Tab-separated table of C-alpha atoms in Angstrom:
chain	number	residue	atom	x	y	z
A	1	MET	CA	4.688	15.999	-19.076
A	2	VAL	CA	8.124	14.506	-18.452
A	3	LYS	CA	8.981	11.441	-20.504
A	4	MET	CA	11.702	8.947	-19.690
A	5	GLU	CA	13.403	6.191	-21.598
A	6	PRO	CA	12.499	2.587	-20.637
A	7	LYS	CA	16.107	1.825	-19.657
A	8	THR	CA	15.980	4.463	-16.924
A	9	LEU	CA	13.244	2.493	-15.186
A	10	VAL	CA	15.783	-0.234	-14.447
A	11	ILE	CA	17.707	2.260	-12.330
A	12	VAL	CA	14.779	2.676	-9.970
A	13	ILE	CA	15.045	-0.919	-8.735
A	14	GLY	CA	18.546	-0.382	-7.394
A	15	LEU	CA	17.681	3.013	-5.982
A	16	LEU	CA	14.642	1.726	-4.147
A	17	LEU	CA	16.603	-1.095	-2.558
A	18	ALA	CA	19.072	1.481	-1.259
A	19	ILE	CA	16.284	3.305	0.584
A	20	ASN	CA	15.264	2.222	4.078
A	21	PHE	CA	12.633	-0.385	3.211
A	22	THR	CA	11.830	-3.641	4.989
A	23	VAL	CA	12.766	-5.885	2.088
A	24	GLN	CA	12.248	-9.597	2.562
A	25	ALA	CA	12.623	-12.703	0.447
A	26	GLY	CA	9.725	-12.199	-1.945
A	27	THR	CA	9.477	-10.091	-5.064
A	28	ILE	CA	6.819	-7.819	-6.489
A	29	GLN	CA	7.258	-9.416	-9.919
A	30	ASN	CA	4.247	-11.537	-10.892
A	31	SER	CA	2.495	-10.620	-7.644
A	32	LYS	CA	-0.845	-8.805	-7.483
A	33	HIS	CA	1.114	-5.559	-7.194
A	34	ASP	CA	2.813	-6.230	-10.541
A	35	LEU	CA	0.397	-4.462	-12.867
A	36	THR	CA	2.370	-5.566	-15.930
A	37	ALA	CA	1.521	-9.216	-15.225
A	38	SER	CA	-1.125	-11.194	-17.113
A	39	TRP	CA	-3.748	-12.554	-14.739
A	40	ASN	CA	-5.654	-15.696	-15.706
A	41	GLN	CA	-4.121	-15.525	-19.192
A	42	TYR	CA	-5.719	-12.125	-19.821
A	43	LYS	CA	-3.479	-9.122	-20.163
A	44	HIS	CA	-4.910	-6.184	-18.232
A	45	ALA	CA	-1.979	-3.819	-18.847
A	46	GLY	CA	-2.516	-1.890	-22.068
A	47	VAL	CA	-6.204	-2.856	-22.092
A	48	LYS	CA	-7.781	-2.073	-18.711
A	49	PHE	CA	-5.066	0.420	-17.753
A	50	ASN	CA	-1.882	1.798	-19.292
A	51	ASP	CA	1.045	-0.595	-19.691
A	52	TYR	CA	4.180	1.079	-18.352
A	53	LYS	CA	6.322	-2.024	-19.056
A	54	SER	CA	7.816	-1.978	-15.535
A	55	PRO	CA	6.035	-2.924	-12.286
A	56	CYS	CA	7.958	-0.146	-10.519
A	57	ALA	CA	6.628	2.666	-12.741
A	58	TYR	CA	3.077	2.534	-11.359
A	59	CYS	CA	4.369	3.908	-8.044
A	60	HIS	CA	7.961	5.070	-8.543
A	61	VAL	CA	10.011	7.143	-10.974
A	62	PRO	CA	13.786	7.771	-10.945
A	63	HIS	CA	13.545	11.451	-11.955
A	64	ASN	CA	11.120	14.320	-11.270
A	65	SER	CA	9.494	12.362	-8.470
A	66	SER	CA	7.209	13.629	-5.717
A	67	SER	CA	8.576	14.066	-2.200
A	68	ASP	CA	5.489	12.298	-0.797
A	69	GLY	CA	7.286	8.945	-0.826
A	70	PRO	CA	10.474	7.270	-2.059
A	71	LEU	CA	10.824	8.371	-5.706
A	72	TRP	CA	7.026	8.638	-5.687
A	73	ASN	CA	5.096	8.740	-8.979
A	74	ARG	CA	1.411	8.908	-8.005
A	75	PRO	CA	-1.024	11.646	-6.935
A	76	LEU	CA	-2.334	11.298	-3.391
A	77	PRO	CA	-5.876	11.681	-2.066
A	78	SER	CA	-6.656	14.274	0.594
A	79	ALA	CA	-5.550	13.349	4.109
A	80	ASN	CA	-8.846	14.613	5.531
A	81	ALA	CA	-11.141	12.736	3.146
A	82	TYR	CA	-11.562	9.664	5.366
A	83	THR	CA	-13.934	8.458	8.040
A	84	VAL	CA	-11.610	6.811	10.544
A	85	TYR	CA	-12.096	3.985	13.028
A	86	ASP	CA	-13.351	4.856	16.490
A	87	SER	CA	-14.616	2.911	19.494
A	88	ASN	CA	-14.966	3.319	23.252
A	89	THR	CA	-11.984	0.981	23.737
A	90	LEU	CA	-9.640	3.057	21.567
A	91	ASP	CA	-7.034	4.935	23.594
A	92	SER	CA	-5.557	6.809	20.631
A	93	SER	CA	-6.966	9.203	18.082
A	94	THR	CA	-6.488	9.944	14.402
A	95	THR	CA	-7.501	13.281	12.923
A	96	SER	CA	-6.115	12.742	9.423
A	97	ILE	CA	-4.301	10.030	7.488
A	98	SER	CA	-0.502	10.295	7.308
A	99	THR	CA	1.280	10.426	3.969
A	100	GLN	CA	2.803	6.994	4.636
A	101	SER	CA	-0.661	5.391	4.504
A	102	LEU	CA	-1.957	7.687	1.755
A	103	LEU	CA	0.635	6.077	-0.526
A	104	CYS	CA	-1.295	2.804	-0.202
A	105	LEU	CA	-4.712	4.443	-0.268
A	106	SER	CA	-3.909	6.194	-3.553
A	107	CYS	CA	-4.866	2.842	-5.101
A	108	HIS	CA	-6.839	1.109	-2.379
A	109	ASP	CA	-9.459	3.764	-1.622
A	110	GLY	CA	-10.739	3.556	-5.213
A	111	THR	CA	-10.721	7.281	-5.991
A	112	ILE	CA	-7.671	7.271	-8.290
A	113	ALA	CA	-7.065	4.996	-11.289
A	114	VAL	CA	-4.317	2.432	-10.819
A	115	ASP	CA	-2.424	3.835	-13.829
A	116	SER	CA	-2.640	7.475	-12.719
A	117	VAL	CA	0.994	8.596	-12.446
A	118	LEU	CA	2.861	11.893	-12.375
A	119	ASN	CA	5.356	10.920	-15.100
A	120	LYS	CA	4.738	8.328	-17.808
A	121	PRO	CA	7.597	6.366	-19.424
A	122	ALA	CA	8.533	7.415	-22.955
A	123	ASP	CA	7.527	4.016	-24.345
A	124	TYR	CA	4.213	2.859	-22.916
A	125	THR	CA	0.986	1.390	-24.241
A	126	GLN	CA	-2.044	3.625	-23.850
A	127	ALA	CA	-5.195	1.800	-22.749
A	128	SER	CA	-8.760	2.657	-23.669
A	129	GLU	CA	-9.813	2.228	-20.034
A	130	HIS	CA	-8.278	3.363	-16.761
A	131	LYS	CA	-9.592	1.120	-14.013
A	132	ARG	CA	-9.730	2.001	-10.328
A	133	MET	CA	-10.384	-0.259	-7.355
A	134	SER	CA	-14.052	-0.003	-6.452
A	135	THR	CA	-17.109	-2.123	-5.748
A	136	ASP	CA	-19.398	-0.114	-8.007
A	137	THR	CA	-20.126	-1.379	-11.518
A	138	THR	CA	-19.216	1.666	-13.599
A	139	ASN	CA	-16.965	1.075	-16.584
A	140	ASP	CA	-13.933	2.567	-14.833
A	141	SER	CA	-14.223	0.133	-11.910
A	142	CYS	CA	-12.416	-3.210	-11.511
A	143	ASN	CA	-15.751	-4.460	-10.207
A	144	SER	CA	-17.361	-4.020	-13.626
A	145	CYS	CA	-15.721	-7.360	-14.485
A	146	HIS	CA	-14.797	-8.999	-11.197
A	147	ASN	CA	-18.053	-8.319	-9.351
A	148	ASN	CA	-16.531	-8.901	-5.888
A	149	LYS	CA	-16.097	-12.606	-6.600
A	150	ASP	CA	-12.420	-13.102	-7.350
A	151	LEU	CA	-8.898	-11.743	-6.935
A	152	GLY	CA	-9.804	-10.317	-3.524
A	153	VAL	CA	-11.461	-7.247	-5.031
A	154	THR	CA	-13.720	-6.603	-2.035
A	155	GLU	CA	-11.008	-7.262	0.543
A	156	ALA	CA	-8.442	-5.040	-1.161
A	157	PHE	CA	-10.841	-2.152	-1.809
A	158	LEU	CA	-11.077	-0.024	1.333
A	159	SER	CA	-12.958	3.082	0.113
A	160	GLN	CA	-12.634	6.316	2.094
A	161	ASP	CA	-14.741	4.878	4.895
A	162	LEU	CA	-12.121	3.334	7.174
A	163	SER	CA	-14.476	3.072	10.147
A	164	ASN	CA	-14.433	-0.736	9.928
A	165	ASP	CA	-10.677	-1.063	9.344
A	166	HIS	CA	-7.788	-1.255	11.797
A	167	PRO	CA	-6.872	2.326	12.764
A	168	VAL	CA	-3.767	3.866	11.212
A	169	SER	CA	-1.786	7.093	11.531
A	170	PHE	CA	-1.860	7.197	15.322
A	171	THR	CA	1.113	7.558	17.651
A	172	TYR	CA	2.112	4.236	19.195
A	173	ASP	CA	4.373	4.953	22.159
A	174	SER	CA	4.991	3.761	25.700
A	175	ALA	CA	2.313	6.113	27.029
A	176	LEU	CA	-0.309	4.529	24.770
A	177	ALA	CA	0.787	1.005	25.714
A	178	THR	CA	0.509	1.871	29.405
A	179	ALA	CA	-2.873	3.579	29.038
A	180	ASP	CA	-4.310	0.704	27.019
A	181	GLY	CA	-2.956	-2.095	29.190
A	182	GLU	CA	-3.211	-4.678	26.401
A	183	LEU	CA	-0.581	-3.321	24.027
A	184	ARG	CA	3.083	-4.242	24.107
A	185	ASP	CA	5.567	-1.459	24.606
A	186	PRO	CA	7.070	-0.418	21.237
A	187	SER	CA	10.487	-1.335	22.634
A	188	ALA	CA	9.381	-5.009	22.644
A	189	SER	CA	10.650	-7.388	19.974
A	190	SER	CA	8.816	-7.423	16.656
A	191	GLY	CA	9.913	-10.973	15.951
A	192	ILE	CA	11.414	-9.741	12.680
A	193	THR	CA	14.828	-8.121	13.165
A	194	GLY	CA	14.421	-5.590	15.962
A	195	THR	CA	11.788	-3.821	18.026
A	196	ILE	CA	8.207	-2.891	17.171
A	197	ALA	CA	9.319	0.739	16.958
A	198	ASP	CA	12.219	-0.040	14.616
A	199	ASP	CA	10.538	-2.553	12.317
A	200	MET	CA	6.876	-1.576	12.263
A	201	LEU	CA	6.373	2.123	13.018
A	202	SER	CA	6.876	5.125	10.756
A	203	ASN	CA	7.865	8.284	12.610
A	204	GLY	CA	6.477	6.680	15.736
A	205	LYS	CA	3.089	6.004	14.155
A	206	LEU	CA	1.300	2.826	13.153
A	207	GLU	CA	0.551	2.884	9.416
A	208	CYS	CA	-0.534	0.468	6.671
A	209	THR	CA	3.133	-0.492	6.314
A	210	SER	CA	3.252	-1.588	9.953
A	211	CYS	CA	1.537	-4.830	8.932
A	212	HIS	CA	1.996	-4.901	5.151
A	213	ASN	CA	5.071	-5.018	2.908
A	214	VAL	CA	3.941	-3.840	-0.516
A	215	HIS	CA	6.988	-5.355	-2.237
A	216	ASP	CA	6.813	-8.854	-0.754
A	217	PRO	CA	3.899	-11.280	-1.361
A	218	GLN	CA	5.526	-14.079	0.657
A	219	TYR	CA	2.898	-13.855	3.405
A	220	GLU	CA	-0.560	-13.127	2.011
A	221	PRO	CA	-1.879	-10.507	1.836
A	222	PHE	CA	1.551	-8.821	1.630
A	223	LEU	CA	2.062	-9.181	5.395
A	224	ILE	CA	5.405	-8.357	6.991
A	225	LYS	CA	5.410	-11.703	8.836
A	226	PRO	CA	3.185	-14.802	9.030
A	227	ASN	CA	-0.105	-14.435	10.887
A	228	THR	CA	-0.411	-18.122	11.723
A	229	ASN	CA	-2.141	-18.411	15.102
A	230	SER	CA	-2.478	-14.603	15.019
A	231	GLN	CA	1.250	-14.114	15.552
A	232	LEU	CA	1.243	-10.827	13.621
A	233	CYS	CA	-1.660	-9.487	15.703
A	234	THR	CA	-0.056	-10.552	18.984
A	235	THR	CA	3.164	-8.784	18.082
A	236	CYS	CA	1.427	-5.661	19.409
A	237	HIS	CA	-1.708	-6.946	21.151
A	238	ILE	CA	-1.449	-8.827	24.454
A	239	LYS	CA	-4.071	-11.584	24.281
């Protein structure tokens, strides 16, 4: 297993900002995605999961990273392991989940512990437990303590049954917008900096990151823009 010095983790912050992210005003530090933070005066890192000292290290690593994502440091679940959304009003189809959304699901589907990484820092605190997001009550589940009642455990845990979640990993193009009749063309403004295609799609597909910015908690829950009066929803949907 590759080890790295703590000081090298600092490098990853600058490197990540140089990559083509949608970075806004907020910061991951002390957000719910900062697994080094102490929530409600109780330190989870080093107790409920390994403490890697840096919030970046749970997903990213500056050296020996995976090509699955930007300097990626986590294993990914299988793309074909999911039950996807379907309805008679859906004009698109998804056969498997794209890597872009699997990055998020590597934590949020509850099959992989939140501290499961490809390369651990040289100086980290080993925990006796390795929690994963889940609504079961086994000892390795966040729900063994939180019991669906706080910190948005139920909302954030998606499982591998995505049949009741907004579809992802489908091609969103002009043909789909025309066929549907209630979707804006991807050349329309996103209300952020450019078009829907430029600001919200990944390789022409709608993914988790189309609506969520993992690094910015400014608009809960990590939305790319406010959803007041459904303005995020109506960026794409004509209602």
